[in-house]
Tab-separated table of N, CA, C and O in Angstrom:
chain	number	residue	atom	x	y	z
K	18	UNK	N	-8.574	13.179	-23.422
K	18	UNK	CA	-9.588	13.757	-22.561
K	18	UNK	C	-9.736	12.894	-21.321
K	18	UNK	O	-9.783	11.665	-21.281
K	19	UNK	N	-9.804	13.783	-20.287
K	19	UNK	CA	-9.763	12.446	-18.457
K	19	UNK	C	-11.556	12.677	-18.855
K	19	UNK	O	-12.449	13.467	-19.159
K	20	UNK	N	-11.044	10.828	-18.462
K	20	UNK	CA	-12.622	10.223	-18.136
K	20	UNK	C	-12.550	10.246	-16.646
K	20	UNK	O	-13.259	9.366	-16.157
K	21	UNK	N	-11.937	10.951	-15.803
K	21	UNK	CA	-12.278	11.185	-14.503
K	21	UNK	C	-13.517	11.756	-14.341
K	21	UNK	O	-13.699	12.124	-15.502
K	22	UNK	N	-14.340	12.041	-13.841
K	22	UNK	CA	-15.380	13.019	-13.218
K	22	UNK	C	-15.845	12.844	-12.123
K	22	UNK	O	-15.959	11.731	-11.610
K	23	UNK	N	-16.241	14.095	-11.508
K	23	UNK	CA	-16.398	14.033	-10.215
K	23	UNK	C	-17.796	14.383	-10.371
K	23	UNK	O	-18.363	14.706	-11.415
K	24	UNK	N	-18.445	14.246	-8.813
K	24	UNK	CA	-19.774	14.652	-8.498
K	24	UNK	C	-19.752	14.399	-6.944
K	24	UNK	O	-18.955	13.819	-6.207
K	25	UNK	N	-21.050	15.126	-6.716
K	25	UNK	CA	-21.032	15.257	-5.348
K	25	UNK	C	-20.951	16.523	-4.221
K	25	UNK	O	-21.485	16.518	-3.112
K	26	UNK	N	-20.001	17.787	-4.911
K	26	UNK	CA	-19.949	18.636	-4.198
K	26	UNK	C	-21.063	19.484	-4.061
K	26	UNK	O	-22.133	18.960	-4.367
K	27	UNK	N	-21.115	21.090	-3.543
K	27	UNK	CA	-22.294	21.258	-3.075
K	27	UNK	C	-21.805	22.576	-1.669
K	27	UNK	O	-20.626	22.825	-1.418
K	28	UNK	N	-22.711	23.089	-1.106
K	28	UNK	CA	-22.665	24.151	-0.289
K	28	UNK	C	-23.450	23.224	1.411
K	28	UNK	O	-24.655	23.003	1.534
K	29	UNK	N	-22.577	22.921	2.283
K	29	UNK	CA	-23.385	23.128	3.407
K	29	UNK	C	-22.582	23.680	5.096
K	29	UNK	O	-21.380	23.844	5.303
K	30	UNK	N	-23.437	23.813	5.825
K	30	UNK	CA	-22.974	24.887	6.747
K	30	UNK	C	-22.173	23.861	7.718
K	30	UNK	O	-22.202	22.636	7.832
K	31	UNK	N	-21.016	25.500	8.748
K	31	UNK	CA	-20.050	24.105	8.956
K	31	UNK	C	-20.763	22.840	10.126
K	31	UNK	O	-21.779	22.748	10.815
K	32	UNK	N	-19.444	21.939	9.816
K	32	UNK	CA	-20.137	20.839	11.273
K	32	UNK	C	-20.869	19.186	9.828
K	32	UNK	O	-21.029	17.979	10.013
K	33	UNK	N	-21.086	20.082	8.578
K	33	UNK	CA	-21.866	19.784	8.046
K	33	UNK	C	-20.835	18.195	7.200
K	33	UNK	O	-19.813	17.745	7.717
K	34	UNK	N	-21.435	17.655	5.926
K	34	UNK	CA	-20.372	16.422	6.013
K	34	UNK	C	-21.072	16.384	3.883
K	34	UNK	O	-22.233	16.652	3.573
K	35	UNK	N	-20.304	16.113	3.176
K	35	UNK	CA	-20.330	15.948	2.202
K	35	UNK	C	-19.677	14.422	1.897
K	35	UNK	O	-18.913	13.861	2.682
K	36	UNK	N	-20.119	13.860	0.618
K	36	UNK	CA	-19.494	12.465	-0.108
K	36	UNK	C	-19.531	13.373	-1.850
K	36	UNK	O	-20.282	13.749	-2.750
K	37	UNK	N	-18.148	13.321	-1.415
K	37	UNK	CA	-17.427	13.133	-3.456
K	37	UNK	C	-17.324	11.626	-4.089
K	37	UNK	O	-16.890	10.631	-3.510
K	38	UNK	N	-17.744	11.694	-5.190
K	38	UNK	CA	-17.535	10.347	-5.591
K	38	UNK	C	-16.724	11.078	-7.077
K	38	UNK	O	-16.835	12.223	-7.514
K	39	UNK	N	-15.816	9.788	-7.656
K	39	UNK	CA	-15.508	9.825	-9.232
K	39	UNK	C	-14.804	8.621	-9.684
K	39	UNK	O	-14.044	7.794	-9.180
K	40	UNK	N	-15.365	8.845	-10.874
K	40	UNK	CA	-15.290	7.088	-11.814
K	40	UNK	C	-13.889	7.190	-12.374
K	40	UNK	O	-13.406	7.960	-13.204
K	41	UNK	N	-13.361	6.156	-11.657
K	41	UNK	CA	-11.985	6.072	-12.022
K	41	UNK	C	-11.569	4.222	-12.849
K	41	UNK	O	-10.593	3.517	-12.588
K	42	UNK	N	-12.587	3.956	-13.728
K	42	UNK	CA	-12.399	2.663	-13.302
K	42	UNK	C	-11.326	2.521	-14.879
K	42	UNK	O	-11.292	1.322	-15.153
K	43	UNK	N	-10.780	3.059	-15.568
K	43	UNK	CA	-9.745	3.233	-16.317
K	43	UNK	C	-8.108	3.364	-15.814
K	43	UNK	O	-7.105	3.314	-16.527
K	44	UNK	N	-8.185	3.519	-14.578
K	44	UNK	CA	-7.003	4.304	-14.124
K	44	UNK	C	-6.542	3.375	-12.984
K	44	UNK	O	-6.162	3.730	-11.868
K	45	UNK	N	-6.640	2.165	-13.452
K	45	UNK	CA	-6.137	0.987	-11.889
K	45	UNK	C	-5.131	0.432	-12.785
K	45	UNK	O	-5.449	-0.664	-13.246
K	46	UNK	N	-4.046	0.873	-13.143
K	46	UNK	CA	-3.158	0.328	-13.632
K	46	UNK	C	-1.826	0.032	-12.967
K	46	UNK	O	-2.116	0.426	-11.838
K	47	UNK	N	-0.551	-0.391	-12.870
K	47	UNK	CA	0.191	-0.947	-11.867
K	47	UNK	C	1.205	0.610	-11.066
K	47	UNK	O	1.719	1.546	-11.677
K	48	UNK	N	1.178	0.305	-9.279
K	48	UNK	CA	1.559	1.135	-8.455
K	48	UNK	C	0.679	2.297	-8.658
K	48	UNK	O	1.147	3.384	-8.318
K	49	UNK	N	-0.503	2.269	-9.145
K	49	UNK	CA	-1.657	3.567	-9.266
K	49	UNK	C	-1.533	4.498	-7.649
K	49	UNK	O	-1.401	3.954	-6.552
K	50	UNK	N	-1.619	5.991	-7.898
K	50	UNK	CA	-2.354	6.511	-6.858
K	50	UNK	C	-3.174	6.548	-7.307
K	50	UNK	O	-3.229	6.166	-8.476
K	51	UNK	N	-4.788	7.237	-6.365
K	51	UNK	CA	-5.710	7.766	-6.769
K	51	UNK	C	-6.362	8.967	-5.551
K	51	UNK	O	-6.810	8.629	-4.456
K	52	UNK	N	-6.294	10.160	-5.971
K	52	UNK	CA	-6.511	11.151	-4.433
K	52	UNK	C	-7.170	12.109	-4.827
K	52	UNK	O	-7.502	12.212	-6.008
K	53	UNK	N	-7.490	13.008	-3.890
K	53	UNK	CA	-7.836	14.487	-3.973
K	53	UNK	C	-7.520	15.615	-3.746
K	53	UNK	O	-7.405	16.085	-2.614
K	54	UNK	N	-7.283	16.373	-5.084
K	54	UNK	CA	-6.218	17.557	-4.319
K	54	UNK	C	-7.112	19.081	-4.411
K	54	UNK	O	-7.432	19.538	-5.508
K	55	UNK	N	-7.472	19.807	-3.061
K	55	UNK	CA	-7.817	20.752	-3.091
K	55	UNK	C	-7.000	21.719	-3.929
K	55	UNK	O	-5.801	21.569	-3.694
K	56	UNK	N	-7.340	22.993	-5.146
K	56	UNK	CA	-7.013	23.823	-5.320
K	56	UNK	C	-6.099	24.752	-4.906
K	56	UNK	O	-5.368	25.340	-5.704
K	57	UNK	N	-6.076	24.942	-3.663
K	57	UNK	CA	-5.342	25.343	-2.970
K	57	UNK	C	-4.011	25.026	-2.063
K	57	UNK	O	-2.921	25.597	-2.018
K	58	UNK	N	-4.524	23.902	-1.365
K	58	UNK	CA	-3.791	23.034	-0.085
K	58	UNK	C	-3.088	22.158	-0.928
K	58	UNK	O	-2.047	21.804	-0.374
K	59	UNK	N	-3.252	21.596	-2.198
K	59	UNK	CA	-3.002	20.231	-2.977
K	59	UNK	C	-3.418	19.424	-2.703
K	59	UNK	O	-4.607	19.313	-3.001
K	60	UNK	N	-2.764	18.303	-1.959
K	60	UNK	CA	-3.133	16.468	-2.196
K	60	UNK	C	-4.082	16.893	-0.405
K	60	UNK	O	-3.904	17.676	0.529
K	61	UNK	N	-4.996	15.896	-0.751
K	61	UNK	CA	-6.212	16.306	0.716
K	61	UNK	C	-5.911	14.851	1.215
K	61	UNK	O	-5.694	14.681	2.415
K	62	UNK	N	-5.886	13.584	0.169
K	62	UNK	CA	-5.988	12.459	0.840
K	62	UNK	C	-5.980	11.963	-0.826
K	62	UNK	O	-6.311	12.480	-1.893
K	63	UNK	N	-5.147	10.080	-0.192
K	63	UNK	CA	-4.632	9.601	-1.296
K	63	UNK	C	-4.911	7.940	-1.219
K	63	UNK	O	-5.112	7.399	-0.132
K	64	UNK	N	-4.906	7.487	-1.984
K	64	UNK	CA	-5.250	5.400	-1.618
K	64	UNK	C	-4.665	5.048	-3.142
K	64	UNK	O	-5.039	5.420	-4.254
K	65	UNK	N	-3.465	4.072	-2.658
K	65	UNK	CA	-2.943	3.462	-3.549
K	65	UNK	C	-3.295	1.936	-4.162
K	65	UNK	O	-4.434	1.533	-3.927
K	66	UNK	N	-2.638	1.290	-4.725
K	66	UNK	CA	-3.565	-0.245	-5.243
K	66	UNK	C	-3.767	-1.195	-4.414
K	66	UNK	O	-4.564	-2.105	-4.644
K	67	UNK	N	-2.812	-1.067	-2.953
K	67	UNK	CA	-3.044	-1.936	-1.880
K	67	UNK	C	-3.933	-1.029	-1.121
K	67	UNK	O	-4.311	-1.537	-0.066
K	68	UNK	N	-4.282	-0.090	-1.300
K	68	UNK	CA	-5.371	0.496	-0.452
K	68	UNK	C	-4.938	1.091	0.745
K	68	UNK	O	-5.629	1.322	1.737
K	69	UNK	N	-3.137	1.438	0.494
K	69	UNK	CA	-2.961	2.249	1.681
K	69	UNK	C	-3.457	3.918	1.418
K	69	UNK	O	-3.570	4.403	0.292
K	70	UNK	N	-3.730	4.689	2.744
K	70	UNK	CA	-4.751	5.645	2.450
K	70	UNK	C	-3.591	6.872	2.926
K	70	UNK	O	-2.623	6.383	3.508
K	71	UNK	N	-3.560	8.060	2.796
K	71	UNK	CA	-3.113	8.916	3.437
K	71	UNK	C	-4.169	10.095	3.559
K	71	UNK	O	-5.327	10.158	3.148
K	72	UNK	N	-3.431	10.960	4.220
K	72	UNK	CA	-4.676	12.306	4.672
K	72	UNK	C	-3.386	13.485	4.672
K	72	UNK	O	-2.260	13.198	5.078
K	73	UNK	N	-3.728	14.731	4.191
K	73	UNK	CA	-2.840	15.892	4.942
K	73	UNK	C	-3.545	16.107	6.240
K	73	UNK	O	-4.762	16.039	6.408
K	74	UNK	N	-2.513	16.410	7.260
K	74	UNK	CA	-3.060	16.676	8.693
K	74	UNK	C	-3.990	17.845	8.491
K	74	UNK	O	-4.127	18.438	9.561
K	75	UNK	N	-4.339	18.123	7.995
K	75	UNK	CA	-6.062	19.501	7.904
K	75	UNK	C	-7.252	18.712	8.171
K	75	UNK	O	-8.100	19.157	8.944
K	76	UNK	N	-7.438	17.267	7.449
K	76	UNK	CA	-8.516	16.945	7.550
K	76	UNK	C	-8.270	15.668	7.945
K	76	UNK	O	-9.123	14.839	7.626
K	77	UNK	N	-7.108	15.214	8.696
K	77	UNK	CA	-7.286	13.397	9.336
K	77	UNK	C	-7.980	13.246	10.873
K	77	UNK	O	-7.941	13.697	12.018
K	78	UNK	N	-8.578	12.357	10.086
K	78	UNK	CA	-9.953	12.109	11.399
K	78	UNK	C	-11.080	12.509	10.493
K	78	UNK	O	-11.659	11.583	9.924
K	79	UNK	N	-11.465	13.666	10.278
K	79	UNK	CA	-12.491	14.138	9.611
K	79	UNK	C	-13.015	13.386	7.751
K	79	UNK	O	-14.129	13.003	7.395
K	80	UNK	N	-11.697	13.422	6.941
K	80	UNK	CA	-11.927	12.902	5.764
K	80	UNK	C	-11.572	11.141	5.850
K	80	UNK	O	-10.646	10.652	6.496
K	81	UNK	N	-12.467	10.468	5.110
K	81	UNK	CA	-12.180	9.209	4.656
K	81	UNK	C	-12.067	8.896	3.053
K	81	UNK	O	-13.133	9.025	2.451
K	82	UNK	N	-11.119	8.568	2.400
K	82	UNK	CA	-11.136	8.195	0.947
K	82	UNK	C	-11.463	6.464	0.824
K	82	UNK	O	-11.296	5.693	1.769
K	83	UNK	N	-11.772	6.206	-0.029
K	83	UNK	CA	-12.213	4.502	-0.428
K	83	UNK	C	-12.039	4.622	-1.706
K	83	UNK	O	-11.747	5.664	-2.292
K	84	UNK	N	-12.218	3.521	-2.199
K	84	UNK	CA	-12.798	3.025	-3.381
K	84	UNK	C	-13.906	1.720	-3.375
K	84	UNK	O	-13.968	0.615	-2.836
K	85	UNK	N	-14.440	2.241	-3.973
K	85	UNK	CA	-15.825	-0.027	-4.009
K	85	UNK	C	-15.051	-0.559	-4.732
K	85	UNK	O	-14.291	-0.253	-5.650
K	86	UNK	N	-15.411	-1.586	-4.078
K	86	UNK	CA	-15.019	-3.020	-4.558
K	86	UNK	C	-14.589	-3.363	-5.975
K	86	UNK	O	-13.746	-4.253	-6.086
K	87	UNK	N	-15.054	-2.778	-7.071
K	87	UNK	CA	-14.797	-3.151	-8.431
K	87	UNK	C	-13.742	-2.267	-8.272
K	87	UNK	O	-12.841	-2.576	-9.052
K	88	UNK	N	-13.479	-1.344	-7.628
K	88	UNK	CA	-12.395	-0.243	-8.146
K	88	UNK	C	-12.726	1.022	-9.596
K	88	UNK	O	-11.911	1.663	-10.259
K	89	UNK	N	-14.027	0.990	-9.658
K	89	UNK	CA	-14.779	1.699	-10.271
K	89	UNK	C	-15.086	3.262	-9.472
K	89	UNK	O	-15.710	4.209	-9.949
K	90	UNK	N	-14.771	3.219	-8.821
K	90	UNK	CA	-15.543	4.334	-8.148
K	90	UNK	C	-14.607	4.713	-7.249
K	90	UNK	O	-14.429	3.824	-6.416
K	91	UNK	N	-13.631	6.106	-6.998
K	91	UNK	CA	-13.031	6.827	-5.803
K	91	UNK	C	-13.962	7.315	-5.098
K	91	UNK	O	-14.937	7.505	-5.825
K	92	UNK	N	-14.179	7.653	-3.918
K	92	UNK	CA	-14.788	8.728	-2.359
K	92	UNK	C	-14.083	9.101	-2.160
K	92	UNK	O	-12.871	8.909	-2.265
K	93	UNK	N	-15.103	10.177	-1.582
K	93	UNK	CA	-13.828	10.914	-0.552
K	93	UNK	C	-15.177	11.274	0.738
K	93	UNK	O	-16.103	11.991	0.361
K	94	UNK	N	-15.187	10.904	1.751
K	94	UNK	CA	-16.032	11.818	2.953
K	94	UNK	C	-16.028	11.996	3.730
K	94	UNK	O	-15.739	11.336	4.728
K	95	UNK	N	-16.399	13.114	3.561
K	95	UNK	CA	-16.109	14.593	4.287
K	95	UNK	C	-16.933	14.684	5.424
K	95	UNK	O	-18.124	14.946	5.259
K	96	UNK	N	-16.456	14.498	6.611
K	96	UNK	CA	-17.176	15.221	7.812
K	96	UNK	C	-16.768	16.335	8.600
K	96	UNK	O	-15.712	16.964	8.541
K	97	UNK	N	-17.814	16.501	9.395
K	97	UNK	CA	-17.435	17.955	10.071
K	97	UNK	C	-16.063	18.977	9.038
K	97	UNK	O	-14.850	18.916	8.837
K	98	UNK	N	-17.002	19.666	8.720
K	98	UNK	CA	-16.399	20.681	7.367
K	98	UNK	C	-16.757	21.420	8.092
K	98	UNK	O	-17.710	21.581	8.854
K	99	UNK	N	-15.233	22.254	7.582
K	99	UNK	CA	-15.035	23.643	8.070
K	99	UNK	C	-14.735	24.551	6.935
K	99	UNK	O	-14.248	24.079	5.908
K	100	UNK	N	-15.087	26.306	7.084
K	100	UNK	CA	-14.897	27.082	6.313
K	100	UNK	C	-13.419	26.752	5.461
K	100	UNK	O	-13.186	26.934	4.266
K	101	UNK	N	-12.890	26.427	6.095
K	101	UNK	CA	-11.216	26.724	5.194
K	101	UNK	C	-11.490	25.306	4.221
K	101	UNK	O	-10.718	24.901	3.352
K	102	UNK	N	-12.745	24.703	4.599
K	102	UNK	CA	-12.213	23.252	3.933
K	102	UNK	C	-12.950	23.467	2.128
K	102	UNK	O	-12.984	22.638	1.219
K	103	UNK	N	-13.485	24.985	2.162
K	103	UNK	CA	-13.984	25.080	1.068
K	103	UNK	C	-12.981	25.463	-0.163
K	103	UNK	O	-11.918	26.031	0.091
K	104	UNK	N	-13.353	25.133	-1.522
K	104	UNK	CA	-12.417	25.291	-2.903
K	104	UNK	C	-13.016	24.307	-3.902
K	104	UNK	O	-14.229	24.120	-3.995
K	105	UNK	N	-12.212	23.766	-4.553
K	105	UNK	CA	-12.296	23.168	-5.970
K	105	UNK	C	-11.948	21.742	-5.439
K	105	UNK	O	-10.956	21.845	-4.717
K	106	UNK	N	-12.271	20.782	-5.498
K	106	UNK	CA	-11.940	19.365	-5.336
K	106	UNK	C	-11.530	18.700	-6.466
K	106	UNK	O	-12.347	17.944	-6.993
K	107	UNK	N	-10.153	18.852	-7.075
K	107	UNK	CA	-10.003	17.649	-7.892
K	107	UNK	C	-9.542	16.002	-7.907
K	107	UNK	O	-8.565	15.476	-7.374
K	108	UNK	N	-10.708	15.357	-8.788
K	108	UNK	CA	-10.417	13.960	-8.817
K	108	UNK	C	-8.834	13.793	-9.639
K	108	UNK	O	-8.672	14.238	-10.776
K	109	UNK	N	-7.367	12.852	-8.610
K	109	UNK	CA	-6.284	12.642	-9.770
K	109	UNK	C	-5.855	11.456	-9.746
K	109	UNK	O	-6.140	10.691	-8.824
K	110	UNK	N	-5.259	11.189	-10.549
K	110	UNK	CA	-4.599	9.944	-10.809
K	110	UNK	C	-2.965	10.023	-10.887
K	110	UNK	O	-2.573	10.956	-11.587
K	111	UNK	N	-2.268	9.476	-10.486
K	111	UNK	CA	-0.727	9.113	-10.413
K	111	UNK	C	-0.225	7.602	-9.843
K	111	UNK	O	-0.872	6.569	-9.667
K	112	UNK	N	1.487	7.977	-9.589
K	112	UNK	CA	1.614	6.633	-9.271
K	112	UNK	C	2.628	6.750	-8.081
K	112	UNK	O	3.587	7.472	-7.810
K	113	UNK	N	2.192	6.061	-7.698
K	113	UNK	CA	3.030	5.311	-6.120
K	113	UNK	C	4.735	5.128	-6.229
K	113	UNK	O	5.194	4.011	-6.471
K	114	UNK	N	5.607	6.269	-6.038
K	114	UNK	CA	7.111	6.137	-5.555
K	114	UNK	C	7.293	4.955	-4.506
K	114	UNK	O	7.054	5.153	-3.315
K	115	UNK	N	7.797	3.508	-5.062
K	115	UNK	CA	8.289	2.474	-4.656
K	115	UNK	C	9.446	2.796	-2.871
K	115	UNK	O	9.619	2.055	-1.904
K	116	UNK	N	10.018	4.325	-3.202
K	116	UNK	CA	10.962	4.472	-2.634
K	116	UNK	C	10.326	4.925	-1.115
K	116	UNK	O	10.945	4.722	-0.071
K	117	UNK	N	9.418	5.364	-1.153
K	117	UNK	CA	8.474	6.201	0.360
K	117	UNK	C	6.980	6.175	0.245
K	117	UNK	O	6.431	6.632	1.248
K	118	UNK	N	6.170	5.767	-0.701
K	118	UNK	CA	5.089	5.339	-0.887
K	118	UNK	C	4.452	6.242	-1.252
K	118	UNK	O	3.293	6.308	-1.664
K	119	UNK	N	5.390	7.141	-1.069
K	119	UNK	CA	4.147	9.149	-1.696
K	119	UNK	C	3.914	9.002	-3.165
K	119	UNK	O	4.591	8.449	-4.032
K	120	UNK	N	2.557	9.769	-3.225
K	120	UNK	CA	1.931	9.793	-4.682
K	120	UNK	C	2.459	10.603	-6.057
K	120	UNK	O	1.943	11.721	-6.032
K	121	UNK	N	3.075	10.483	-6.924
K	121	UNK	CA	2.998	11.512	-7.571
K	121	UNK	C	2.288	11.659	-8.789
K	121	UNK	O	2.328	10.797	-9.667
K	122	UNK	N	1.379	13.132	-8.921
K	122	UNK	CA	0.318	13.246	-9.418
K	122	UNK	C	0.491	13.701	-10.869
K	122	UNK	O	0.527	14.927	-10.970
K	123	UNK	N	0.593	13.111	-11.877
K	123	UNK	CA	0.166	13.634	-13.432
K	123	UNK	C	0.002	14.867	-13.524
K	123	UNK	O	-1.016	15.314	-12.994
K	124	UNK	N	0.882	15.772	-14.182
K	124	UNK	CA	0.307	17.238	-14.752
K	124	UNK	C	-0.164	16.765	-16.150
K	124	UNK	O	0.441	16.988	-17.199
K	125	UNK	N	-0.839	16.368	-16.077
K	125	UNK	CA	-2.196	16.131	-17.334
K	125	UNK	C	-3.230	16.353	-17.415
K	125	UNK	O	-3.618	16.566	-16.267
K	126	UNK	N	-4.632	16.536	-18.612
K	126	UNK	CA	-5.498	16.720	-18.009
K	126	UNK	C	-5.963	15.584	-18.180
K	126	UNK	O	-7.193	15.568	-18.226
K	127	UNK	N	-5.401	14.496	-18.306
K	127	UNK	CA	-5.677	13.295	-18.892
K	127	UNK	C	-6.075	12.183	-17.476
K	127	UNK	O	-6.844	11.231	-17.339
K	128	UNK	N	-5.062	12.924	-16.543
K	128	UNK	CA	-5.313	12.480	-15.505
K	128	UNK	C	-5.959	13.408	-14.315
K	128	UNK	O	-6.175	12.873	-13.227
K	129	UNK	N	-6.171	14.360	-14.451
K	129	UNK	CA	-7.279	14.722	-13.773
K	129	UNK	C	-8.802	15.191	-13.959
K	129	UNK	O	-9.130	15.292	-15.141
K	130	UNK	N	-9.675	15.460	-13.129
K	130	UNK	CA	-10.712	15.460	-13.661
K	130	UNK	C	-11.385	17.190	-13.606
K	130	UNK	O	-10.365	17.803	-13.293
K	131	UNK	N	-12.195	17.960	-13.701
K	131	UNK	CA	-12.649	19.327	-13.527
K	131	UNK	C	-12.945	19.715	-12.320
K	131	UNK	O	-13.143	20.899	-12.051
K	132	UNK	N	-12.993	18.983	-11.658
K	132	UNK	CA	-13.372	19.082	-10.120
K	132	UNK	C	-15.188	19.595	-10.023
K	132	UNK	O	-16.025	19.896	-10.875
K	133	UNK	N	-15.199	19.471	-8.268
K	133	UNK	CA	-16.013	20.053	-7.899
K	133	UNK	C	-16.231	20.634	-6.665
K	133	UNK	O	-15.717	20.354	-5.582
K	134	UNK	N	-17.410	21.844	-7.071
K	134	UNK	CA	-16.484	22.669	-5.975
K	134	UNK	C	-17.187	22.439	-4.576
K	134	UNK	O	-18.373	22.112	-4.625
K	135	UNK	N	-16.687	22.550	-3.533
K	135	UNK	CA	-17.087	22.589	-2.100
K	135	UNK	C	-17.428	23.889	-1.290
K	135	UNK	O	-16.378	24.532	-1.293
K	136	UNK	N	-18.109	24.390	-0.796
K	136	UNK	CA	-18.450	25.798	-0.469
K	136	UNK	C	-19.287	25.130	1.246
K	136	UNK	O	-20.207	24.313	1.260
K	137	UNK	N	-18.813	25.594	2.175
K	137	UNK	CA	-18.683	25.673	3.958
K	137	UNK	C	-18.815	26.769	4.143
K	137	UNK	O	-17.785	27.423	3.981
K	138	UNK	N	-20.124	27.585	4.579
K	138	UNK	CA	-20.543	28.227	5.151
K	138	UNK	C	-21.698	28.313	6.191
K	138	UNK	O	-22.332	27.307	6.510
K	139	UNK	N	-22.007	29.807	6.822
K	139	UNK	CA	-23.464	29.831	7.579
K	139	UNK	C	-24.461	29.978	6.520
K	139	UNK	O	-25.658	30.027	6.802
């Protein structure tokens, strides 16, 4: 069972700015990703164990991912949201290809979490 979980999502109008958070503090194990993949679009944005970050060009500039300090805790936030930026947010876990640094994400549910959903409207 993923001890991922998310929280945080929520309905607000666009322009508007949301913070996802989820407890990942099981899942820092060696070359870890840790990201968010919309339902739809897939991977939104990604931060590996050195804390390099990526974004799909939909939301760079607008989204920031982190983690705190213990490495307990993934973000993700969201500013200026737009209609398309609405769906299912899932929290995932994978690991870092040595060869190009891209993430690849667990088809498990072990490693992901139920998401939550995001809704951008008037």
């Amino acid at each position: 069972q993923s001890r991922l979980v998310e929280s945080g999502g929520g309905s607000v109008q666009p322009g508007g700015s949301l913070r996802l958070a989820c407890s990942v503090h099981e899942y820092t194990y060696s070359d870890y990703c840790l990201g968010w993949l919309h339902q739809s679009r897939g991977e939104v944005a990604s931060i590996d164990e050195d804390g390099n970050t990526r974004y799909a060009a939909s939301v760079k500039g607008r989204f920031t991912i982190s983690q705190d300090d213990a490495k307990n805790t993934l973000y993700l936030q969201m500013n200026s949201l737009k209609p398309e930026d609405t769906g299912m947010y899932v929290c995932a876990a994978g690991t870092r290809l040595p060869s190009n640094g891209n993430c690849v994400w667990y088809d498990d549910t072990n490693y992901r979490g139920q998401g939550t959903q995001v809704t951008v409207s008037e």
